[in-house]
JSON list of C-alpha atoms in Angstrom, two decimals:
[
{"chain": "U", "resi": 1, "resn": "ASP", "atom": "CA", "xyz": [122.13, 73.58, 110.47]},
{"chain": "U", "resi": 2, "resn": "GLY", "atom": "CA", "xyz": [119.14, 74.99, 108.93]},
{"chain": "U", "resi": 3, "resn": "GLY", "atom": "CA", "xyz": [117.91, 78.66, 109.76]},
{"chain": "U", "resi": 4, "resn": "ILE", "atom": "CA", "xyz": [117.62, 82.60, 108.45]},
{"chain": "U", "resi": 5, "resn": "THR", "atom": "CA", "xyz": [120.68, 84.33, 108.60]},
{"chain": "U", "resi": 6, "resn": "GLN", "atom": "CA", "xyz": [120.89, 87.93, 108.27]},
{"chain": "U", "resi": 7, "resn": "SER", "atom": "CA", "xyz": [123.92, 90.25, 107.41]},
{"chain": "U", "resi": 8, "resn": "PRO", "atom": "CA", "xyz": [125.57, 92.21, 108.53]},
{"chain": "U", "resi": 9, "resn": "LYS", "atom": "CA", "xyz": [124.26, 92.48, 111.97]},
{"chain": "U", "resi": 10, "resn": "TYR", "atom": "CA", "xyz": [125.25, 95.82, 112.64]},
{"chain": "U", "resi": 11, "resn": "LEU", "atom": "CA", "xyz": [125.47, 98.59, 109.61]},
{"chain": "U", "resi": 12, "resn": "PHE", "atom": "CA", "xyz": [126.25, 102.12, 109.35]},
{"chain": "U", "resi": 13, "resn": "ARG", "atom": "CA", "xyz": [125.86, 104.53, 106.30]},
{"chain": "U", "resi": 14, "resn": "LYS", "atom": "CA", "xyz": [125.58, 108.06, 105.40]},
{"chain": "U", "resi": 15, "resn": "GLU", "atom": "CA", "xyz": [122.67, 109.82, 104.75]},
{"chain": "U", "resi": 16, "resn": "GLY", "atom": "CA", "xyz": [121.94, 109.58, 101.07]},
{"chain": "U", "resi": 17, "resn": "GLN", "atom": "CA", "xyz": [123.30, 106.33, 100.67]},
{"chain": "U", "resi": 18, "resn": "ASN", "atom": "CA", "xyz": [121.28, 103.46, 99.46]},
{"chain": "U", "resi": 19, "resn": "VAL", "atom": "CA", "xyz": [122.24, 100.15, 101.37]},
{"chain": "U", "resi": 20, "resn": "THR", "atom": "CA", "xyz": [121.25, 96.59, 101.04]},
{"chain": "U", "resi": 21, "resn": "LEU", "atom": "CA", "xyz": [120.35, 94.06, 103.77]},
{"chain": "U", "resi": 22, "resn": "SER", "atom": "CA", "xyz": [120.97, 90.37, 103.16]},
{"chain": "U", "resi": 23, "resn": "CYS", "atom": "CA", "xyz": [118.44, 87.77, 104.22]},
{"chain": "U", "resi": 24, "resn": "GLU", "atom": "CA", "xyz": [118.89, 84.06, 103.29]},
{"chain": "U", "resi": 25, "resn": "GLN", "atom": "CA", "xyz": [117.33, 80.90, 104.55]},
{"chain": "U", "resi": 26, "resn": "ASN", "atom": "CA", "xyz": [117.81, 77.10, 104.01]},
{"chain": "U", "resi": 27, "resn": "LEU", "atom": "CA", "xyz": [114.37, 75.96, 105.45]},
{"chain": "U", "resi": 28, "resn": "ASN", "atom": "CA", "xyz": [112.96, 75.57, 101.91]},
{"chain": "U", "resi": 29, "resn": "HIS", "atom": "CA", "xyz": [110.35, 77.84, 102.83]},
{"chain": "U", "resi": 30, "resn": "ASP", "atom": "CA", "xyz": [108.15, 79.46, 100.31]},
{"chain": "U", "resi": 31, "resn": "ALA", "atom": "CA", "xyz": [107.36, 82.83, 101.99]},
{"chain": "U", "resi": 32, "resn": "MET", "atom": "CA", "xyz": [109.47, 85.74, 103.34]},
{"chain": "U", "resi": 33, "resn": "TYR", "atom": "CA", "xyz": [108.99, 88.82, 104.97]},
{"chain": "U", "resi": 34, "resn": "TRP", "atom": "CA", "xyz": [110.77, 91.83, 106.01]},
{"chain": "U", "resi": 35, "resn": "TYR", "atom": "CA", "xyz": [109.81, 93.87, 109.09]},
{"chain": "U", "resi": 36, "resn": "ARG", "atom": "CA", "xyz": [111.03, 96.81, 110.57]},
{"chain": "U", "resi": 37, "resn": "GLN", "atom": "CA", "xyz": [111.19, 97.24, 114.15]},
{"chain": "U", "resi": 38, "resn": "ASP", "atom": "CA", "xyz": [111.24, 100.96, 116.21]},
{"chain": "U", "resi": 39, "resn": "PRO", "atom": "CA", "xyz": [111.14, 101.21, 119.87]},
{"chain": "U", "resi": 40, "resn": "GLY", "atom": "CA", "xyz": [107.46, 100.99, 121.22]},
{"chain": "U", "resi": 41, "resn": "GLN", "atom": "CA", "xyz": [106.08, 100.47, 117.92]},
{"chain": "U", "resi": 42, "resn": "GLY", "atom": "CA", "xyz": [106.22, 96.67, 117.47]},
{"chain": "U", "resi": 43, "resn": "LEU", "atom": "CA", "xyz": [106.96, 95.16, 114.27]},
{"chain": "U", "resi": 44, "resn": "ARG", "atom": "CA", "xyz": [105.66, 96.51, 110.83]},
{"chain": "U", "resi": 45, "resn": "LEU", "atom": "CA", "xyz": [105.77, 94.77, 107.50]},
{"chain": "U", "resi": 46, "resn": "ILE", "atom": "CA", "xyz": [107.72, 96.48, 104.84]},
{"chain": "U", "resi": 47, "resn": "TYR", "atom": "CA", "xyz": [107.54, 93.65, 101.96]},
{"chain": "U", "resi": 48, "resn": "TYR", "atom": "CA", "xyz": [106.58, 90.06, 101.65]},
{"chain": "U", "resi": 49, "resn": "SER", "atom": "CA", "xyz": [106.71, 87.40, 98.93]},
{"chain": "U", "resi": 50, "resn": "GLN", "atom": "CA", "xyz": [105.32, 83.99, 98.06]},
{"chain": "U", "resi": 51, "resn": "ILE", "atom": "CA", "xyz": [107.12, 82.84, 95.24]},
{"chain": "U", "resi": 52, "resn": "VAL", "atom": "CA", "xyz": [110.08, 83.53, 93.54]},
{"chain": "U", "resi": 53, "resn": "ASN", "atom": "CA", "xyz": [110.11, 86.76, 91.20]},
{"chain": "U", "resi": 54, "resn": "ASP", "atom": "CA", "xyz": [106.80, 87.76, 93.03]},
{"chain": "U", "resi": 55, "resn": "PHE", "atom": "CA", "xyz": [106.46, 90.13, 95.87]},
{"chain": "U", "resi": 56, "resn": "GLN", "atom": "CA", "xyz": [103.94, 92.73, 97.45]},
{"chain": "U", "resi": 57, "resn": "LYS", "atom": "CA", "xyz": [104.07, 95.95, 99.14]},
{"chain": "U", "resi": 58, "resn": "GLY", "atom": "CA", "xyz": [103.44, 95.79, 103.15]},
{"chain": "U", "resi": 59, "resn": "ASP", "atom": "CA", "xyz": [102.30, 98.62, 105.30]},
{"chain": "U", "resi": 60, "resn": "ILE", "atom": "CA", "xyz": [105.48, 100.77, 105.32]},
{"chain": "U", "resi": 61, "resn": "ALA", "atom": "CA", "xyz": [106.81, 100.15, 101.57]},
{"chain": "U", "resi": 62, "resn": "GLU", "atom": "CA", "xyz": [107.81, 103.69, 100.88]},
{"chain": "U", "resi": 63, "resn": "GLY", "atom": "CA", "xyz": [111.88, 103.79, 100.34]},
{"chain": "U", "resi": 64, "resn": "TYR", "atom": "CA", "xyz": [112.53, 100.10, 100.44]},
{"chain": "U", "resi": 65, "resn": "SER", "atom": "CA", "xyz": [112.60, 97.77, 97.53]},
{"chain": "U", "resi": 66, "resn": "VAL", "atom": "CA", "xyz": [112.98, 94.17, 97.40]},
{"chain": "U", "resi": 67, "resn": "SER", "atom": "CA", "xyz": [113.91, 91.39, 94.86]},
{"chain": "U", "resi": 68, "resn": "ARG", "atom": "CA", "xyz": [113.09, 87.70, 94.94]},
{"chain": "U", "resi": 69, "resn": "GLU", "atom": "CA", "xyz": [115.33, 86.01, 92.27]},
{"chain": "U", "resi": 70, "resn": "LYS", "atom": "CA", "xyz": [116.01, 82.51, 94.33]},
{"chain": "U", "resi": 71, "resn": "LYS", "atom": "CA", "xyz": [113.76, 80.97, 96.85]},
{"chain": "U", "resi": 72, "resn": "GLU", "atom": "CA", "xyz": [116.51, 81.13, 99.71]},
{"chain": "U", "resi": 73, "resn": "SER", "atom": "CA", "xyz": [117.14, 84.83, 99.22]},
{"chain": "U", "resi": 74, "resn": "PHE", "atom": "CA", "xyz": [115.37, 87.91, 99.85]},
{"chain": "U", "resi": 75, "resn": "PRO", "atom": "CA", "xyz": [117.42, 90.70, 99.85]},
{"chain": "U", "resi": 76, "resn": "LEU", "atom": "CA", "xyz": [116.19, 94.59, 101.09]},
{"chain": "U", "resi": 77, "resn": "THR", "atom": "CA", "xyz": [117.53, 97.56, 100.03]},
{"chain": "U", "resi": 78, "resn": "VAL", "atom": "CA", "xyz": [116.80, 100.84, 101.83]},
{"chain": "U", "resi": 79, "resn": "THR", "atom": "CA", "xyz": [116.80, 103.63, 99.34]},
{"chain": "U", "resi": 80, "resn": "SER", "atom": "CA", "xyz": [117.80, 107.34, 100.08]},
{"chain": "U", "resi": 81, "resn": "ALA", "atom": "CA", "xyz": [114.11, 107.81, 99.68]},
{"chain": "U", "resi": 82, "resn": "GLN", "atom": "CA", "xyz": [113.53, 106.41, 103.00]},
{"chain": "U", "resi": 83, "resn": "LYS", "atom": "CA", "xyz": [113.26, 109.40, 105.34]},
{"chain": "U", "resi": 84, "resn": "ASN", "atom": "CA", "xyz": [114.14, 107.74, 108.66]},
{"chain": "U", "resi": 85, "resn": "PRO", "atom": "CA", "xyz": [115.81, 104.57, 107.84]},
{"chain": "U", "resi": 86, "resn": "THR", "atom": "CA", "xyz": [117.81, 104.15, 111.10]},
{"chain": "U", "resi": 87, "resn": "ALA", "atom": "CA", "xyz": [115.75, 101.01, 112.67]},
{"chain": "U", "resi": 88, "resn": "PHE", "atom": "CA", "xyz": [116.08, 97.38, 113.80]},
{"chain": "U", "resi": 89, "resn": "TYR", "atom": "CA", "xyz": [115.13, 95.08, 110.65]},
{"chain": "U", "resi": 90, "resn": "LEU", "atom": "CA", "xyz": [114.05, 91.44, 110.75]},
{"chain": "U", "resi": 91, "resn": "CYS", "atom": "CA", "xyz": [113.73, 88.94, 107.97]},
{"chain": "U", "resi": 92, "resn": "ALA", "atom": "CA", "xyz": [111.01, 86.16, 108.64]},
{"chain": "U", "resi": 93, "resn": "SER", "atom": "CA", "xyz": [110.35, 83.02, 106.27]},
{"chain": "U", "resi": 94, "resn": "ARG", "atom": "CA", "xyz": [107.13, 80.41, 106.80]},
{"chain": "U", "resi": 95, "resn": "ILE", "atom": "CA", "xyz": [105.99, 77.07, 104.87]},
{"chain": "U", "resi": 96, "resn": "MET", "atom": "CA", "xyz": [103.00, 78.21, 102.89]},
{"chain": "U", "resi": 97, "resn": "GLY", "atom": "CA", "xyz": [100.12, 75.49, 103.19]},
{"chain": "U", "resi": 98, "resn": "GLY", "atom": "CA", "xyz": [100.03, 72.07, 105.42]},
{"chain": "U", "resi": 99, "resn": "GLU", "atom": "CA", "xyz": [99.98, 71.58, 108.93]},
{"chain": "U", "resi": 100, "resn": "GLY", "atom": "CA", "xyz": [102.23, 73.54, 111.06]},
{"chain": "U", "resi": 101, "resn": "SER", "atom": "CA", "xyz": [102.62, 76.07, 108.22]},
{"chain": "U", "resi": 102, "resn": "TYR", "atom": "CA", "xyz": [101.71, 79.11, 110.38]},
{"chain": "U", "resi": 103, "resn": "GLU", "atom": "CA", "xyz": [104.63, 79.74, 111.95]},
{"chain": "U", "resi": 104, "resn": "GLN", "atom": "CA", "xyz": [107.15, 82.12, 111.08]},
{"chain": "U", "resi": 105, "resn": "TYR", "atom": "CA", "xyz": [110.85, 81.79, 111.57]},
{"chain": "U", "resi": 106, "resn": "PHE", "atom": "CA", "xyz": [112.82, 84.98, 112.37]},
{"chain": "U", "resi": 107, "resn": "GLY", "atom": "CA", "xyz": [116.47, 85.76, 111.27]},
{"chain": "U", "resi": 108, "resn": "PRO", "atom": "CA", "xyz": [118.76, 87.59, 114.39]},
{"chain": "U", "resi": 109, "resn": "GLY", "atom": "CA", "xyz": [118.24, 91.01, 112.79]},
{"chain": "U", "resi": 110, "resn": "THR", "atom": "CA", "xyz": [120.30, 93.92, 111.35]},
{"chain": "U", "resi": 111, "resn": "ARG", "atom": "CA", "xyz": [120.44, 96.98, 113.09]},
{"chain": "U", "resi": 112, "resn": "LEU", "atom": "CA", "xyz": [121.18, 100.15, 110.63]},
{"chain": "U", "resi": 113, "resn": "THR", "atom": "CA", "xyz": [122.20, 103.27, 111.86]},
{"chain": "U", "resi": 114, "resn": "VAL", "atom": "CA", "xyz": [122.13, 106.03, 109.30]},
{"chain": "U", "resi": 115, "resn": "THR", "atom": "CA", "xyz": [123.76, 109.33, 110.28]},
{"chain": "I", "resi": 1, "resn": "SER", "atom": "CA", "xyz": [98.41, 98.33, 110.19]},
{"chain": "I", "resi": 2, "resn": "GLN", "atom": "CA", "xyz": [98.65, 96.84, 113.89]},
{"chain": "I", "resi": 3, "resn": "GLN", "atom": "CA", "xyz": [95.87, 94.22, 114.65]},
{"chain": "I", "resi": 4, "resn": "GLY", "atom": "CA", "xyz": [96.86, 92.98, 118.05]},
{"chain": "I", "resi": 5, "resn": "GLU", "atom": "CA", "xyz": [97.46, 95.31, 121.04]},
{"chain": "I", "resi": 6, "resn": "GLU", "atom": "CA", "xyz": [98.89, 94.06, 124.06]},
{"chain": "I", "resi": 7, "resn": "ASP", "atom": "CA", "xyz": [98.77, 95.16, 127.52]},
{"chain": "I", "resi": 8, "resn": "PRO", "atom": "CA", "xyz": [100.19, 95.71, 129.91]},
{"chain": "I", "resi": 9, "resn": "GLN", "atom": "CA", "xyz": [103.11, 97.56, 127.96]},
{"chain": "I", "resi": 10, "resn": "ALA", "atom": "CA", "xyz": [105.54, 96.60, 130.70]},
{"chain": "I", "resi": 11, "resn": "LEU", "atom": "CA", "xyz": [105.32, 93.99, 133.44]},
{"chain": "I", "resi": 12, "resn": "SER", "atom": "CA", "xyz": [107.82, 93.36, 136.12]},
{"chain": "I", "resi": 13, "resn": "ILE", "atom": "CA", "xyz": [107.77, 90.49, 138.68]},
{"chain": "I", "resi": 14, "resn": "GLN", "atom": "CA", "xyz": [109.82, 88.26, 140.94]},
{"chain": "I", "resi": 15, "resn": "GLU", "atom": "CA", "xyz": [111.10, 84.96, 140.19]},
{"chain": "I", "resi": 16, "resn": "GLY", "atom": "CA", "xyz": [108.55, 82.39, 140.98]},
{"chain": "I", "resi": 17, "resn": "GLU", "atom": "CA", "xyz": [105.61, 84.42, 140.17]},
{"chain": "I", "resi": 18, "resn": "ASN", "atom": "CA", "xyz": [103.11, 84.14, 137.44]},
{"chain": "I", "resi": 19, "resn": "ALA", "atom": "CA", "xyz": [103.11, 86.64, 134.95]},
{"chain": "I", "resi": 20, "resn": "THR", "atom": "CA", "xyz": [100.00, 87.38, 132.41]},
{"chain": "I", "resi": 21, "resn": "MET", "atom": "CA", "xyz": [99.84, 89.28, 129.11]},
{"chain": "I", "resi": 22, "resn": "ASN", "atom": "CA", "xyz": [96.74, 90.09, 127.34]},
{"chain": "I", "resi": 23, "resn": "CYS", "atom": "CA", "xyz": [95.96, 90.75, 123.53]},
{"chain": "I", "resi": 24, "resn": "SER", "atom": "CA", "xyz": [93.12, 92.18, 122.07]},
{"chain": "I", "resi": 25, "resn": "TYR", "atom": "CA", "xyz": [92.53, 92.20, 118.49]},
{"chain": "I", "resi": 26, "resn": "LYS", "atom": "CA", "xyz": [90.20, 93.67, 115.75]},
{"chain": "I", "resi": 27, "resn": "THR", "atom": "CA", "xyz": [88.73, 91.64, 112.98]},
{"chain": "I", "resi": 28, "resn": "SER", "atom": "CA", "xyz": [87.86, 87.67, 112.82]},
{"chain": "I", "resi": 29, "resn": "ILE", "atom": "CA", "xyz": [91.06, 85.26, 112.83]},
{"chain": "I", "resi": 30, "resn": "ASN", "atom": "CA", "xyz": [91.81, 81.82, 111.51]},
{"chain": "I", "resi": 31, "resn": "ASN", "atom": "CA", "xyz": [94.36, 81.49, 114.45]},
{"chain": "I", "resi": 32, "resn": "LEU", "atom": "CA", "xyz": [96.56, 83.65, 116.91]},
{"chain": "I", "resi": 33, "resn": "GLN", "atom": "CA", "xyz": [100.21, 83.16, 117.79]},
{"chain": "I", "resi": 34, "resn": "TRP", "atom": "CA", "xyz": [102.49, 84.49, 120.69]},
{"chain": "I", "resi": 35, "resn": "TYR", "atom": "CA", "xyz": [106.15, 85.29, 120.05]},
{"chain": "I", "resi": 36, "resn": "ARG", "atom": "CA", "xyz": [109.16, 86.16, 122.44]},
{"chain": "I", "resi": 37, "resn": "GLN", "atom": "CA", "xyz": [111.93, 88.47, 121.61]},
{"chain": "I", "resi": 38, "resn": "ASN", "atom": "CA", "xyz": [115.38, 88.86, 123.61]},
{"chain": "I", "resi": 39, "resn": "SER", "atom": "CA", "xyz": [116.92, 92.39, 123.48]},
{"chain": "I", "resi": 40, "resn": "GLY", "atom": "CA", "xyz": [118.35, 92.95, 120.06]},
{"chain": "I", "resi": 41, "resn": "ARG", "atom": "CA", "xyz": [117.57, 89.14, 118.85]},
{"chain": "I", "resi": 42, "resn": "GLY", "atom": "CA", "xyz": [114.74, 88.08, 116.39]},
{"chain": "I", "resi": 43, "resn": "LEU", "atom": "CA", "xyz": [111.18, 86.85, 117.59]},
{"chain": "I", "resi": 44, "resn": "VAL", "atom": "CA", "xyz": [110.99, 83.08, 118.32]},
{"chain": "I", "resi": 45, "resn": "HIS", "atom": "CA", "xyz": [107.48, 81.46, 118.12]},
{"chain": "I", "resi": 46, "resn": "LEU", "atom": "CA", "xyz": [106.21, 80.08, 121.43]},
{"chain": "I", "resi": 47, "resn": "ILE", "atom": "CA", "xyz": [102.58, 79.01, 120.96]},
{"chain": "I", "resi": 48, "resn": "LEU", "atom": "CA", "xyz": [99.82, 79.12, 118.36]},
{"chain": "I", "resi": 49, "resn": "ILE", "atom": "CA", "xyz": [96.10, 78.69, 119.17]},
{"chain": "I", "resi": 50, "resn": "ARG", "atom": "CA", "xyz": [93.30, 78.08, 116.62]},
{"chain": "I", "resi": 51, "resn": "SER", "atom": "CA", "xyz": [90.04, 80.19, 116.34]},
{"chain": "I", "resi": 52, "resn": "ASN", "atom": "CA", "xyz": [88.07, 76.91, 117.62]},
{"chain": "I", "resi": 53, "resn": "GLU", "atom": "CA", "xyz": [90.39, 76.29, 120.33]},
{"chain": "I", "resi": 54, "resn": "ARG", "atom": "CA", "xyz": [89.87, 78.10, 123.96]},
{"chain": "I", "resi": 55, "resn": "GLU", "atom": "CA", "xyz": [92.91, 77.06, 126.01]},
{"chain": "I", "resi": 56, "resn": "LYS", "atom": "CA", "xyz": [96.55, 75.20, 124.79]},
{"chain": "I", "resi": 57, "resn": "HIS", "atom": "CA", "xyz": [99.32, 74.51, 126.96]},
{"chain": "I", "resi": 58, "resn": "SER", "atom": "CA", "xyz": [103.24, 74.18, 126.35]},
{"chain": "I", "resi": 59, "resn": "GLY", "atom": "CA", "xyz": [104.92, 73.60, 129.20]},
{"chain": "I", "resi": 60, "resn": "ARG", "atom": "CA", "xyz": [104.88, 76.54, 131.72]},
{"chain": "I", "resi": 61, "resn": "LEU", "atom": "CA", "xyz": [102.82, 78.41, 128.87]},
{"chain": "I", "resi": 62, "resn": "ARG", "atom": "CA", "xyz": [99.15, 78.89, 128.91]},
{"chain": "I", "resi": 63, "resn": "VAL", "atom": "CA", "xyz": [97.31, 80.34, 126.06]},
{"chain": "I", "resi": 64, "resn": "THR", "atom": "CA", "xyz": [93.71, 81.36, 126.27]},
{"chain": "I", "resi": 65, "resn": "LEU", "atom": "CA", "xyz": [91.46, 82.59, 123.59]},
{"chain": "I", "resi": 66, "resn": "ASP", "atom": "CA", "xyz": [88.22, 84.39, 123.49]},
{"chain": "I", "resi": 67, "resn": "THR", "atom": "CA", "xyz": [87.07, 85.06, 120.00]},
{"chain": "I", "resi": 68, "resn": "SER", "atom": "CA", "xyz": [83.65, 86.80, 121.43]},
{"chain": "I", "resi": 69, "resn": "LYS", "atom": "CA", "xyz": [85.74, 89.25, 123.09]},
{"chain": "I", "resi": 70, "resn": "LYS", "atom": "CA", "xyz": [88.52, 89.30, 120.29]},
{"chain": "I", "resi": 71, "resn": "SER", "atom": "CA", "xyz": [91.44, 88.95, 123.20]},
{"chain": "I", "resi": 72, "resn": "SER", "atom": "CA", "xyz": [93.80, 86.31, 124.35]},
{"chain": "I", "resi": 73, "resn": "SER", "atom": "CA", "xyz": [96.02, 86.15, 127.24]},
{"chain": "I", "resi": 74, "resn": "LEU", "atom": "CA", "xyz": [99.45, 84.49, 127.38]},
{"chain": "I", "resi": 75, "resn": "LEU", "atom": "CA", "xyz": [100.26, 83.11, 131.29]},
{"chain": "I", "resi": 76, "resn": "ILE", "atom": "CA", "xyz": [103.59, 82.36, 132.13]},
{"chain": "I", "resi": 77, "resn": "THR", "atom": "CA", "xyz": [103.89, 80.30, 135.32]},
{"chain": "I", "resi": 78, "resn": "ALA", "atom": "CA", "xyz": [106.63, 80.19, 137.77]},
{"chain": "I", "resi": 79, "resn": "SER", "atom": "CA", "xyz": [108.79, 82.76, 136.11]},
{"chain": "I", "resi": 80, "resn": "ARG", "atom": "CA", "xyz": [112.44, 82.55, 135.86]},
{"chain": "I", "resi": 81, "resn": "ALA", "atom": "CA", "xyz": [115.05, 85.49, 135.23]},
{"chain": "I", "resi": 82, "resn": "ALA", "atom": "CA", "xyz": [115.66, 83.93, 131.91]},
{"chain": "I", "resi": 83, "resn": "ASP", "atom": "CA", "xyz": [111.81, 84.66, 130.97]},
{"chain": "I", "resi": 84, "resn": "THR", "atom": "CA", "xyz": [112.80, 88.38, 130.74]},
{"chain": "I", "resi": 85, "resn": "ALA", "atom": "CA", "xyz": [112.15, 89.25, 127.19]},
{"chain": "I", "resi": 86, "resn": "SER", "atom": "CA", "xyz": [109.41, 91.06, 124.97]},
{"chain": "I", "resi": 87, "resn": "TYR", "atom": "CA", "xyz": [106.43, 89.05, 124.08]},
{"chain": "I", "resi": 88, "resn": "PHE", "atom": "CA", "xyz": [104.47, 89.76, 120.82]},
{"chain": "I", "resi": 89, "resn": "CYS", "atom": "CA", "xyz": [100.84, 88.47, 119.93]},
{"chain": "I", "resi": 90, "resn": "ALA", "atom": "CA", "xyz": [100.36, 87.93, 116.32]},
{"chain": "I", "resi": 91, "resn": "THR", "atom": "CA", "xyz": [97.17, 87.18, 114.10]},
{"chain": "I", "resi": 92, "resn": "ASP", "atom": "CA", "xyz": [96.13, 86.54, 110.71]},
{"chain": "I", "resi": 93, "resn": "LYS", "atom": "CA", "xyz": [92.84, 87.55, 109.32]},
{"chain": "I", "resi": 94, "resn": "VAL", "atom": "CA", "xyz": [90.05, 85.35, 107.89]},
{"chain": "I", "resi": 95, "resn": "ARG", "atom": "CA", "xyz": [89.26, 88.15, 105.10]},
{"chain": "I", "resi": 96, "resn": "GLY", "atom": "CA", "xyz": [91.49, 90.45, 103.28]},
{"chain": "I", "resi": 97, "resn": "SER", "atom": "CA", "xyz": [94.61, 89.03, 104.36]},
{"chain": "I", "resi": 98, "resn": "THR", "atom": "CA", "xyz": [97.44, 86.98, 101.83]},
{"chain": "I", "resi": 99, "resn": "LEU", "atom": "CA", "xyz": [100.30, 85.20, 101.56]},
{"chain": "I", "resi": 100, "resn": "GLY", "atom": "CA", "xyz": [100.37, 84.32, 105.17]},
{"chain": "I", "resi": 101, "resn": "ARG", "atom": "CA", "xyz": [101.13, 87.82, 106.73]},
{"chain": "I", "resi": 102, "resn": "LEU", "atom": "CA", "xyz": [100.65, 88.40, 110.30]},
{"chain": "I", "resi": 103, "resn": "TYR", "atom": "CA", "xyz": [99.62, 91.38, 112.07]},
{"chain": "I", "resi": 104, "resn": "PHE", "atom": "CA", "xyz": [101.99, 91.87, 115.40]},
{"chain": "I", "resi": 105, "resn": "GLY", "atom": "CA", "xyz": [101.05, 94.03, 118.30]},
{"chain": "I", "resi": 106, "resn": "ARG", "atom": "CA", "xyz": [103.63, 96.62, 120.00]},
{"chain": "I", "resi": 107, "resn": "GLY", "atom": "CA", "xyz": [104.58, 93.89, 122.75]},
{"chain": "I", "resi": 108, "resn": "THR", "atom": "CA", "xyz": [104.78, 93.31, 126.47]},
{"chain": "I", "resi": 109, "resn": "GLN", "atom": "CA", "xyz": [108.18, 94.04, 128.11]},
{"chain": "I", "resi": 110, "resn": "LEU", "atom": "CA", "xyz": [108.44, 91.47, 130.89]},
{"chain": "I", "resi": 111, "resn": "THR", "atom": "CA", "xyz": [111.45, 91.73, 133.49]},
{"chain": "I", "resi": 112, "resn": "VAL", "atom": "CA", "xyz": [111.56, 89.03, 135.81]},
{"chain": "I", "resi": 113, "resn": "TRP", "atom": "CA", "xyz": [113.83, 89.94, 138.83]},
{"chain": "I", "resi": 114, "resn": "PRO", "atom": "CA", "xyz": [115.95, 87.15, 140.53]}
]
C-alpha cells in the first residue's frame, strides 16, 4: 500500500518546546516538500528537498528545520523560535523528471496546536 | 509567495448545478494543476494542463487555460454533495523555479447542497 504517511494526526505542545513532525513515503519519490496551511492563506512552502542530504528554504523557513538522511523520510522540526506555530502541516512528494512527474502527492497532514 | 489566486473565495450551489472556479497567475508557466482538499485532509491532484494546451477534460471536470490572460478555469459539471471541498490551483514557473516547487493559491471553498 503505497503513499505518504504523516504522524501524528494531532499534536499538542507547550510554548517554548521543539516538536518534530514525521513524514514518510514509500513511493520512491525524489523530491519532498513541507507546507504550512492557515485558514484563508492557502499553502505556504516551508522547506523542500530533491535528494538525500540536500534541502532548500521555502518562503517561510524561519523557525523551522528539516533533515533528509533517507530518501523515504523528511522530518520537520518546529522550533521554539517559530512565533506562531499553531497550524496544519502538510508533507508532499513527487518524482523528478519524466512524463507525469509534475504531480505532488500529499500526506493526510498534522494539526499542531501550541499553547 | 503565491503565484495563483482563485476566484471566488467561496461558492455555494445546489446539486446538479455546474460549478466554475477561476485562477489567475502572474508569471509564465510550464503547466497549471488543480487540486482538491476535503476538510482537514491532504490535497489530491485532479488535473494538469500544459502551457501549450487550451482545454482538458477528465470525467466531470473541464479545465481551460488562457496563457495570454494568465488565467485558468475549472468547471465541475452536474455537481454532487460529495464535491464539497476546497479547490486550489498550483503553478510552476518557467524561470526562477527549482526542484519542482509549486505555487498555490488560497483556494475556492465549494459547498454543494443536496
